[in-house]
XYZ file of C-alpha atoms in Angstrom:
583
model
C 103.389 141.726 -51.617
C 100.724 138.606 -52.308
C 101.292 135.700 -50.579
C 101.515 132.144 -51.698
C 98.501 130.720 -53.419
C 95.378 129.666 -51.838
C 95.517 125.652 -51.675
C 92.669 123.504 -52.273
C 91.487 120.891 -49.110
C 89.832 118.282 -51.236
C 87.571 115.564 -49.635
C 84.930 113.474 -51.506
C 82.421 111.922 -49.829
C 79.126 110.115 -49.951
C 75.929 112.623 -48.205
C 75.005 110.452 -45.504
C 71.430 108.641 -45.489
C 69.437 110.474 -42.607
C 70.305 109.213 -39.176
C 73.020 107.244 -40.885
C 76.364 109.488 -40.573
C 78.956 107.025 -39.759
C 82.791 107.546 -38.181
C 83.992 106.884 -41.840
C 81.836 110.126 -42.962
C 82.886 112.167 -39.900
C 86.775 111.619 -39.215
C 87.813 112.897 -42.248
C 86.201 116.304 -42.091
C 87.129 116.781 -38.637
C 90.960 116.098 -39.489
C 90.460 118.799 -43.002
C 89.092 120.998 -40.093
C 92.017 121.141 -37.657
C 94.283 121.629 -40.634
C 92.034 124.345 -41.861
C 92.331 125.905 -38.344
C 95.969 125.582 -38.327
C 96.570 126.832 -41.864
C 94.940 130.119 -40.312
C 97.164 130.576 -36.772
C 100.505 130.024 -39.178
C 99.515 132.437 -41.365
C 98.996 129.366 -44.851
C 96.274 130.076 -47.040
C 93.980 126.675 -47.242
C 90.428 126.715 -49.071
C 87.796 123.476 -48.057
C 86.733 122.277 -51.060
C 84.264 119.222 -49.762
C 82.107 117.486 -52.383
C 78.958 115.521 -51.179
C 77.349 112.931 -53.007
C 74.144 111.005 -52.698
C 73.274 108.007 -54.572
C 74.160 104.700 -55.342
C 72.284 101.197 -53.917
C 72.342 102.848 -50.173
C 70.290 105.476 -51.092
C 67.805 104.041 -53.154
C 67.532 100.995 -50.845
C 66.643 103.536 -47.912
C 64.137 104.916 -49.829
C 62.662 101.610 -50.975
C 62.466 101.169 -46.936
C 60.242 104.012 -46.582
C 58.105 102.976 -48.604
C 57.654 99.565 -47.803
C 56.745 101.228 -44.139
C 53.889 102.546 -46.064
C 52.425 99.792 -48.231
C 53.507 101.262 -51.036
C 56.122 99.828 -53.955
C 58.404 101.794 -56.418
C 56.966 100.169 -59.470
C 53.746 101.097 -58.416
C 54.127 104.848 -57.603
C 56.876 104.945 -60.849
C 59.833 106.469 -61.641
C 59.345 110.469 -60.983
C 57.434 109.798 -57.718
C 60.059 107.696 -56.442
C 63.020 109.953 -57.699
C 61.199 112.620 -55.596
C 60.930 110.422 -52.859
C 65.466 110.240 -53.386
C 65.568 114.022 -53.092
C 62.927 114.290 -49.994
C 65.991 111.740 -48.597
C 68.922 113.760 -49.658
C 67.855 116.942 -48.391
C 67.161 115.234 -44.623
C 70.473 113.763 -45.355
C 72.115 117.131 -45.688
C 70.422 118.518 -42.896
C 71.666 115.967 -40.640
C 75.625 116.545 -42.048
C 74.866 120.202 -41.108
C 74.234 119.838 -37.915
C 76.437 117.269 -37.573
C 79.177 119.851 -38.743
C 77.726 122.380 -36.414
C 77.943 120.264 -33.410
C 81.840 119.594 -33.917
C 82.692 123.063 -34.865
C 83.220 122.497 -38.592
C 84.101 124.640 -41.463
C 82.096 122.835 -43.706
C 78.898 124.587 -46.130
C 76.859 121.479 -46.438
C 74.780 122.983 -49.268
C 78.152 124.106 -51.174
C 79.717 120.246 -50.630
C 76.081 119.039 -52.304
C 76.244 121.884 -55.115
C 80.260 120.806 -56.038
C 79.036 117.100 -56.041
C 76.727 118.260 -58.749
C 79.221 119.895 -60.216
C 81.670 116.284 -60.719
C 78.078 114.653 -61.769
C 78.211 116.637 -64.774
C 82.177 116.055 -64.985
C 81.039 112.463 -64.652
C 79.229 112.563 -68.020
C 81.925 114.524 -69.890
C 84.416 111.613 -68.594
C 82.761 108.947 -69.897
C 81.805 109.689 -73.217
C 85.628 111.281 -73.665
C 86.738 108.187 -72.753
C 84.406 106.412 -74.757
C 85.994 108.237 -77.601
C 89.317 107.171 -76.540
C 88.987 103.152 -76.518
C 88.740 103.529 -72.882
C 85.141 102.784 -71.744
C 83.425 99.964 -73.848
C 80.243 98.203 -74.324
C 80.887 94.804 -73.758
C 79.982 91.004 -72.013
C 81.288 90.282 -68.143
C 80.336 88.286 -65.587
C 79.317 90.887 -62.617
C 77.587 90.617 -59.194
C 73.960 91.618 -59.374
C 71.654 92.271 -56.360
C 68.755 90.663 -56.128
C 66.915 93.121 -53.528
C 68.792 96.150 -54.987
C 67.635 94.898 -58.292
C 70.972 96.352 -59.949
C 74.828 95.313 -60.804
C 76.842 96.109 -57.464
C 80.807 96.594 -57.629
C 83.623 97.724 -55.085
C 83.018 99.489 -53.005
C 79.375 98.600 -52.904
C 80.664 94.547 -52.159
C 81.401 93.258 -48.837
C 83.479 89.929 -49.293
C 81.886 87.064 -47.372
C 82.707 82.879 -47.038
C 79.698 80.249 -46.506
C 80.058 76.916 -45.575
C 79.346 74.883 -48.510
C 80.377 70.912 -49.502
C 83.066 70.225 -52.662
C 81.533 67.312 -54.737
C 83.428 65.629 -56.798
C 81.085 64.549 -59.257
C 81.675 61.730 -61.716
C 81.054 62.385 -65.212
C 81.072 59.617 -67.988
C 83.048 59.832 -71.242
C 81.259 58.883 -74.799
C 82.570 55.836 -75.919
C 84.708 55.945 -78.820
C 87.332 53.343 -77.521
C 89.636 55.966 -76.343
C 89.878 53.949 -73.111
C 89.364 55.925 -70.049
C 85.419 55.807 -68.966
C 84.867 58.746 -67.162
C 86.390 62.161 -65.515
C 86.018 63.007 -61.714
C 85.672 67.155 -61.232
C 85.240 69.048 -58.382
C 81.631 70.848 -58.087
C 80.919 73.900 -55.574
C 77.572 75.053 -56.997
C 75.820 72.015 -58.625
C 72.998 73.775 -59.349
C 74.597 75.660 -61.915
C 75.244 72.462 -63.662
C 72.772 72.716 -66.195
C 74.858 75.574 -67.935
C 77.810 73.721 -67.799
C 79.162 73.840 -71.869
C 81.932 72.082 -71.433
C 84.752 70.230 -69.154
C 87.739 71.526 -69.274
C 91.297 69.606 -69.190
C 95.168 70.636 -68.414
C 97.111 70.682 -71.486
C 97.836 66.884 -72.560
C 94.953 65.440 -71.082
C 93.913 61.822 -72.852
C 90.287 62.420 -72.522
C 90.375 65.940 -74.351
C 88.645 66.053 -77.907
C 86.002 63.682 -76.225
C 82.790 64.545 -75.243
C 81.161 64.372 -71.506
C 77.569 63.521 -70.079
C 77.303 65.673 -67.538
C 74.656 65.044 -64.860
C 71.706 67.890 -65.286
C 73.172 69.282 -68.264
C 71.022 68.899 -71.251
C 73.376 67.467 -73.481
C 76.622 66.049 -74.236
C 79.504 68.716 -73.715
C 83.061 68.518 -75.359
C 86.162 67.832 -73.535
C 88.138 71.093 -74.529
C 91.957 71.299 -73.299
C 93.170 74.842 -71.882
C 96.110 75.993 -70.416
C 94.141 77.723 -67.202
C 93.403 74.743 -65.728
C 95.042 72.264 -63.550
C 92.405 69.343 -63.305
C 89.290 69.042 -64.652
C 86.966 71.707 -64.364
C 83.058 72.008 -65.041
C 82.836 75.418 -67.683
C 79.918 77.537 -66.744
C 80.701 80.833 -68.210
C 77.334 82.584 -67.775
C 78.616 82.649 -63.874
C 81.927 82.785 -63.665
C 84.185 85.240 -65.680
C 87.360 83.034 -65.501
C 84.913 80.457 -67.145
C 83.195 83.123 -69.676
C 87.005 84.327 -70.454
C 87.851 80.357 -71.112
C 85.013 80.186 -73.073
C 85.884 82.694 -74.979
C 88.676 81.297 -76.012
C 87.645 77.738 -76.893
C 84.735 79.559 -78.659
C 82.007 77.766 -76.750
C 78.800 79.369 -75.750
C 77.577 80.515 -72.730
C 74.180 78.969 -71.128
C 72.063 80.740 -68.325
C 71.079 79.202 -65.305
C 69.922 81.830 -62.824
C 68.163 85.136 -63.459
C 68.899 88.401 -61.489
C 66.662 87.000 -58.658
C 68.703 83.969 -57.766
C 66.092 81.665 -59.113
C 66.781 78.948 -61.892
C 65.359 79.705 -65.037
C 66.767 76.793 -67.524
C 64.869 73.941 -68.348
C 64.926 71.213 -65.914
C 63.871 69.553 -62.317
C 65.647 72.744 -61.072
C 63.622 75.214 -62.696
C 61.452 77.573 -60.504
C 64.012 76.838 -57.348
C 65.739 79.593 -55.562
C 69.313 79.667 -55.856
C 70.664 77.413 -52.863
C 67.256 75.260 -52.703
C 68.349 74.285 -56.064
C 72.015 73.267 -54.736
C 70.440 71.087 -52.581
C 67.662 69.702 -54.706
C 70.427 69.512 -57.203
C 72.698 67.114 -55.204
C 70.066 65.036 -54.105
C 69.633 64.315 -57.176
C 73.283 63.594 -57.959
C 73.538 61.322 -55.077
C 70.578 59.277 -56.362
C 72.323 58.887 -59.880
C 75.230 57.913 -57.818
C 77.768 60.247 -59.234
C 78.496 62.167 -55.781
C 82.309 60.326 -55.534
C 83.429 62.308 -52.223
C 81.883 65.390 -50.587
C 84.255 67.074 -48.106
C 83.750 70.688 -46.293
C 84.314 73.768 -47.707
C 83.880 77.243 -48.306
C 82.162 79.439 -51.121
C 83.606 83.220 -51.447
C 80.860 85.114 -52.125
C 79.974 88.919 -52.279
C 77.176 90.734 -50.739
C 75.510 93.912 -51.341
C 76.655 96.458 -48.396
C 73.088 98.114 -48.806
C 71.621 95.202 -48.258
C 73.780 92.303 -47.152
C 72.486 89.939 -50.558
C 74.523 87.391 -51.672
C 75.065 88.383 -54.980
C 74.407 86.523 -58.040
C 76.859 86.536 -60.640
C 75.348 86.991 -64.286
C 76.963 87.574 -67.442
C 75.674 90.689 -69.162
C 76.134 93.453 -70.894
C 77.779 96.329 -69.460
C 79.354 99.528 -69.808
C 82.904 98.560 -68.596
C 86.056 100.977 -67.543
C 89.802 99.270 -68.446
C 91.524 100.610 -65.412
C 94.346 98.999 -65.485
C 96.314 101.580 -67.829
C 94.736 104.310 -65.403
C 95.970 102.466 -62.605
C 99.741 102.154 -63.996
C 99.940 105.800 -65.180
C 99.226 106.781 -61.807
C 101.236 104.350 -60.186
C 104.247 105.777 -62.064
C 103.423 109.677 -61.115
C 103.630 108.454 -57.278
C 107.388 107.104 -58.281
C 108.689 109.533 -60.022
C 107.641 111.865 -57.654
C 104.764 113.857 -59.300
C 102.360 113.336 -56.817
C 103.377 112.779 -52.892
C 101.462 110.569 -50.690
C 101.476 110.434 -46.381
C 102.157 107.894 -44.483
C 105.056 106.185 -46.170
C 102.583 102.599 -45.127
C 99.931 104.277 -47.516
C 101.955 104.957 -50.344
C 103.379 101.829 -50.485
C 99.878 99.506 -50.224
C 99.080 102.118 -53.094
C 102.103 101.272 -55.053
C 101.852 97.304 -54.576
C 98.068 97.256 -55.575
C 98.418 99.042 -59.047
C 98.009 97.248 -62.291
C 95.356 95.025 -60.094
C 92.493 96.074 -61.169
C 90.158 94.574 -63.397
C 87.279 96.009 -65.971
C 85.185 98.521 -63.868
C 81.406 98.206 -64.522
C 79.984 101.975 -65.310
C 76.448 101.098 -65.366
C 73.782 100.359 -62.517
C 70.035 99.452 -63.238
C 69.133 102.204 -60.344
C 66.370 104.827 -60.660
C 68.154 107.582 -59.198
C 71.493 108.604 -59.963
C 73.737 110.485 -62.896
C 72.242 109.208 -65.772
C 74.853 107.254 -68.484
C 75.017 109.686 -71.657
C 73.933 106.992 -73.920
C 70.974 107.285 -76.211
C 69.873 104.259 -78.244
C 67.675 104.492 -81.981
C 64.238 102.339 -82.104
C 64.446 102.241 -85.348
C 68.072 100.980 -86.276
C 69.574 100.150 -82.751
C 72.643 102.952 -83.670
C 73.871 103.883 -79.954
C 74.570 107.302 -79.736
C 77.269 108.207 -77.004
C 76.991 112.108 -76.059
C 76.833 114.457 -72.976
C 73.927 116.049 -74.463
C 72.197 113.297 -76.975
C 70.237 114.690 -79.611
C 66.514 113.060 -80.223
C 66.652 111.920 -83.302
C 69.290 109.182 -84.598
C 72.034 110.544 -86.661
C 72.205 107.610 -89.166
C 68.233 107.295 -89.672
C 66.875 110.244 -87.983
C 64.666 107.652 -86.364
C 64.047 108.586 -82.007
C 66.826 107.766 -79.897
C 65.846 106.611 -76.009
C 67.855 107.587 -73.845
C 69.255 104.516 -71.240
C 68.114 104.139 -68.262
C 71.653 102.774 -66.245
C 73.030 105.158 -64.307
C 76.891 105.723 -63.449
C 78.492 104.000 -60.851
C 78.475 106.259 -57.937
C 82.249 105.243 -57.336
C 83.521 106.497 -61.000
C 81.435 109.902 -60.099
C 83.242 110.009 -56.792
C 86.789 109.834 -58.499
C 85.616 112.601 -60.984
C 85.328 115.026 -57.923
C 89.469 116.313 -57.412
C 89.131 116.552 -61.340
C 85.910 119.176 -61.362
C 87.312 120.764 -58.036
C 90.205 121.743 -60.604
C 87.548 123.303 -63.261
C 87.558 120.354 -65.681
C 86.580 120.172 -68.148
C 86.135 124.065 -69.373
C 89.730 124.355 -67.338
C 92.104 121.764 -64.925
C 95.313 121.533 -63.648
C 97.134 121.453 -66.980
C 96.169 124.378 -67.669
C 96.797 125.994 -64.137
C 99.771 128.143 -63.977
C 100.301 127.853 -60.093
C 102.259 125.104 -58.374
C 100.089 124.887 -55.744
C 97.958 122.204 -56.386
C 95.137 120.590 -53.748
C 95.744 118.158 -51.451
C 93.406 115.084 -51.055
C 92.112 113.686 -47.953
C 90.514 110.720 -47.117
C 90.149 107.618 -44.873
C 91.991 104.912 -46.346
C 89.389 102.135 -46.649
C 86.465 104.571 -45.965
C 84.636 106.338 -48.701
C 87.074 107.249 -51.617
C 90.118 105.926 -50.096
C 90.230 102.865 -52.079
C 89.824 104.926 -55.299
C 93.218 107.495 -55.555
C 94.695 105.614 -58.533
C 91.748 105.794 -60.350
C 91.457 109.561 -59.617
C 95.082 109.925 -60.545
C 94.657 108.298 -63.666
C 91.282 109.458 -64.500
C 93.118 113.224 -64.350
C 95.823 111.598 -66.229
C 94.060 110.711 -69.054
C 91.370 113.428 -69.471
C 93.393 116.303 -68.440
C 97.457 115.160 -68.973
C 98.118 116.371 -65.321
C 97.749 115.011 -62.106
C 94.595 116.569 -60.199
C 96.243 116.854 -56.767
C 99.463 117.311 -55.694
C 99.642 115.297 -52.525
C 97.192 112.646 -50.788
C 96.803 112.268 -46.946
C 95.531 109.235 -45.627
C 93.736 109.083 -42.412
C 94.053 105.687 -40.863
C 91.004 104.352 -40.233
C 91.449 102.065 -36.785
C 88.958 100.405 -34.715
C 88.556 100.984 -30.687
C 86.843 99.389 -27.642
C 84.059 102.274 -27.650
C 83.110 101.870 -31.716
C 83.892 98.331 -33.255
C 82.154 99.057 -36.530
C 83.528 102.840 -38.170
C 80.771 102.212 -40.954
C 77.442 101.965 -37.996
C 75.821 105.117 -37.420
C 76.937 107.484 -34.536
C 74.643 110.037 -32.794
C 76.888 112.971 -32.853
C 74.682 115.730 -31.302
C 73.504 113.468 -28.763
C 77.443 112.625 -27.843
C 78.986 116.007 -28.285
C 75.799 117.182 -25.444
C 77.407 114.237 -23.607
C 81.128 114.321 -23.860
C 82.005 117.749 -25.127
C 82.861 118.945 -28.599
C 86.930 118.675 -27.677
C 86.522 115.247 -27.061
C 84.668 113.819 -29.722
C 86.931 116.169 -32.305
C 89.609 114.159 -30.733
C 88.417 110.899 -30.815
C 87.027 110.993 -34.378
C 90.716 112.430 -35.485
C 92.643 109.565 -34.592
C 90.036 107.183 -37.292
C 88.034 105.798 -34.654
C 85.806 106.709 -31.606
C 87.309 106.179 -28.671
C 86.172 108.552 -26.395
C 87.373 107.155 -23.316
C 90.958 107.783 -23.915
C 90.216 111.259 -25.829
C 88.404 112.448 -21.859
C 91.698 111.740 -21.067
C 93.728 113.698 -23.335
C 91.209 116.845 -23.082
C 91.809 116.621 -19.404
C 95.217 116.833 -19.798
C 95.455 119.285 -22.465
C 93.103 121.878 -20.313
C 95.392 121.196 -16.745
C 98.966 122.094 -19.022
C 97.366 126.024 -18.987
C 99.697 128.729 -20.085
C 102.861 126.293 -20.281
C 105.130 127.009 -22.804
C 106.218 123.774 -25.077
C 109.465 122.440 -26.100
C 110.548 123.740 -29.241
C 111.465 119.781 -30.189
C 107.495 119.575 -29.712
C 106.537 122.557 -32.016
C 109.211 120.947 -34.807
C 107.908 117.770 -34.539
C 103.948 118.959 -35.052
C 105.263 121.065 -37.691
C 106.331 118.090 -39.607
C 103.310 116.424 -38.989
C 100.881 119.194 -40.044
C 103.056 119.633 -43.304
C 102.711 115.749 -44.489
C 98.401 116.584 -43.620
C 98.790 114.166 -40.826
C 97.262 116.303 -38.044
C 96.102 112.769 -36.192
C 100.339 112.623 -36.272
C 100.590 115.991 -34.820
C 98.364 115.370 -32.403
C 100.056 112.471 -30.960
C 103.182 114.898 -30.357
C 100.999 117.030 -28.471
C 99.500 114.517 -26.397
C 102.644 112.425 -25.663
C 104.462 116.194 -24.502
C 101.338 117.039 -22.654
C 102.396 116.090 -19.360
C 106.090 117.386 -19.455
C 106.091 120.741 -21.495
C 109.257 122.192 -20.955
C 109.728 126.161 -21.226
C 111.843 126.368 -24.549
C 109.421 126.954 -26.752
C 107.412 130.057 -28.089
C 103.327 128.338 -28.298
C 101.551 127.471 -25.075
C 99.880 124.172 -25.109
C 96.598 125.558 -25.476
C 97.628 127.406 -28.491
C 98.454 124.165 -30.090
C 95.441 122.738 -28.751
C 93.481 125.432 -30.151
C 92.657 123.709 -34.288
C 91.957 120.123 -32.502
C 89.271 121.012 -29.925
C 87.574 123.939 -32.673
C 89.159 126.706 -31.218
């Protein structure tokens, strides 16, 4: 008689850069480890399916680093050399996750994890132009964070949100005089060396100075006074900087005017031009205060972004992008968690799922790296027709004239969530066509790599495949401890498993964070219990856990019965013990 069906253990994760693997890359493998190990002493049937990918502003910046180290620049040894230089870096970068793995006692085929992250690369392209097709992915204008070291657009998770001190002006602006009465407007101003784009003041709804027009200090012309409903006091317009600006724009029909380029240098026309980005702030109030328009200037903060590969502030630039509406996605999959479709553990995780969907704004597809999966967009010389295809043709299909293919690659994050949908077969097969009801289960660190990113999976395998591409999620919390303060900053595994043990760093990376101290402890314990036979409450209780894929739950049972095992149950402590320490 054949037993149940095999299920899938799906984990998506970034390859490590060498010397960089992390408590966010390792706790989640060794928790799909110990349930691997206890599918196998209950007699369940569980398959690892781990994908590995490499790429994104991380990878490329390490390799820029490399080269620096050598006198030498990417532009200078060009594209090929330098996407060589990316794969030299990968394949160090798997070596180091293999031994990593072999040090812990892992299941885990680092060469097969690379080879299935290949695999949702090319998924990846299918995606895109499919939903292309479908209204879903666009070419279009947004405001979005560029890097000026990384030299490319940056978006979550790739952003780490930051506050600098900076002063609020409020900056006096004089009204043309058309005997309307009031002089002037007062308006708050943050960054005053964007100024010189400003293209407008806008006023609440009502406003007596609206339909006027404005001299605003630095700008290079009058601007008009434009009423709009999204504002509550009068506010400078900038909307080459600022997408709630651009959007207002938009709507008043205004233009938008440049002020900084993707270097965080001002490029308009002016006594700013030529200044970096915050020189130019000051330079630029300086020069307010000697026009004497500065009316008040209290304290206050600026929330910025910065690249995580580098730690850049960011510069926000309108461009043109290839942009993902994911708030649909986001919905659809909200509404398969409800109506019970897809089942999510802890209770905590599924609700802080539930109460972020329909939150999410356009996604930006496209990075200006040179490495990665490259968008499937071909554009004609001769005409400009954009051809969007997973396998473009040369020549344009309106002129026959050559078509280029782009050079933006796909955001590594929108590959990532394309990884439970190959693991399924997409797109030659996928779960709607599956006839079992044993679907995989995916596992991740919830605020670690991928774990901000299971609605868009959802509805991503929604959309492109009318099923859902996983059947339940587990989320492994991701804590912090006295031994590791950062999870993200590298960890020397062989050098601490030659230290401490393999049982005790399995143990401390399962509960999310590295606290080794208190897993000494528990290993101590664990070994002294012997041959002692457990309470069958115990056994229930980790049964429970183990089913929800919560094995840092299950081991909390174990440890807190540790110390008084009673003789009522049929496993020994060390039996149980056995998946957590690699046994």
């Amino acid at each position: 008689m054949e037993g149940p069906p095999a299920r899938s253990l799906v984990l998506t994760s970034p390859v490590p850069l060498p010397g960089g693997i992390s408590t966010a890359h390792l706790a989640p493998l060794v928790a799909a480890d110990v349930l691997l190990r206890r599918a196998r002493t209950t007699g369940g049937a569980l398959r690892w399916r781990a994908s590995a990918l490499f790429g994104g502003p991380a990878a490329q910046r390490a390799a820029e680093d490399e080269l620096v180290h050598e006198g030498l620049d990417k532009a200078v040894i060009g594209r090929e050399a330098f996407a060589a230089r990316l794969d030299a870096c990968r394949d160090r970068a798997q070596a180091d996750l293999a031994a990593a793995a072999s040090a812990l006692a892992l299941g885990l085929d680092a060469g097969n994890a690379v080879r299935a992250g290949e695999a949702a690369a090319e998924a990846a392209r299918t995606a895109f132009v499919r939903l292309f097709d479908a209204g879903v992915v666009r070419r279009g204008d947004r405001v979005v964070g560029a890097c000026p070291v990384c030299r490319s657009t940056v978006g979550p998770p790739g952003t780490v949100p930051a506050q600098l001190d900076a002063d609020v002006l409020t900056v006096r602006v004089e009204l043309a005089d058309d005997g309307a009465g009031e002089a002037h407007l007062d308006a708050p101003c943050l960054a005053a060396e964007l100024l010189p784009g400003t293209v407008a003041v806008a006023v609440p709804e009502g406003h007596p100075a609206a339909g006027r027009f404005a001299d605003v200090p630095l700008a290079p012309s009058m601007v008009p006074v434009v009423e709009d409903s999204g504002v509550a006091r009068p506010t400078f317009v900038m909307p080459a900087h600022d997408q709630p600006a651009f959007e207002l724009a938009r709507r008043q029909g205004l233009p938008s005017v440049p002020v900084l380029d993707p270097d965080g240098f001002v490029r308009s026309a002016g006594p700013l031009e030529g200044l970096a980005r915050y020189a130019a702030r000051s330079s630029a109030r300086q020069l307010l205060e000697a026009e004497r328009v500065v009316v008040t200037a209290a304290p206050g903060v600026e929330e910025v972004e910065r690249c995580a590969a580098c730690r850049s502030v960011l510069v926000p630039l309108l461009g043109t992008h290839w942009l993902l509406s994911a708030i649909d996605l986001e919905t659809a999959a909200a509404d398969a968690i409800r109506d019970g479709r897809l089942a999510v553990w802890p209770a905590a995780a599924r609700e802080d799922l539930l109460a972020g969907a329909g939150t999410a704004d356009e996604w930006c597809l496209s990075r200006q790296l040179w490495a990665g999966v490259p968008v499937p967009v071909g554009r004609c010389l001769d005409c400009g027709h954009v051809d969007v295809s997973v396998d473009p043709t040369p020549s344009c299909g309106s002129c026959m004239g050559d078509l280029v293919p782009e050079t933006d690659v796909l955001d590594a994050r929108f590959v990532r969530c394309l990884v439970p949908l190959s693991v399924t077969g997409w797109p030659e097969a996928g779960r709607g066509d599956a006839e079992s009801t044993a679907g995989p289960v995916l596992f991740l660190m919830r605020g670690g790599a991928g774990g901000d990113d299971v609605l868009a999976m959802v509805g991503l395998g929604l959309r492109l495949d009318g099923a859902v591409p996983f059947d339940e999620v587990a989320v492994l919390p991701w804590t912090h401890s006295v031994d590791e303060v950062d999870p993200s900053a590298p960890v020397d595994v062989q050098a601490l498993v030659a230290r401490e043990g393999t049982p005790t760093v399995r143990l401390a990376l399962l509960g999310g964070a590295l606290d080794v101290r208190a897993a000494r402890e528990l290993v101590a314990r664990l070994d002294q219990a012997g041959p002692a036979r457990t309470d069958v409450v115990v056994e229930a209780a980790m049964d429970a856990a183990f089913a929800a894929a919560a094995p840092a739950a299950a081991l909390d049972v174990l440890a807190a019965a540790s110390e008084g095992a009673g003789a009522l149950g049929t496993a020994t402590v060390q039996e149980l013990t056995g998946p957590f320490v690699g046994r």
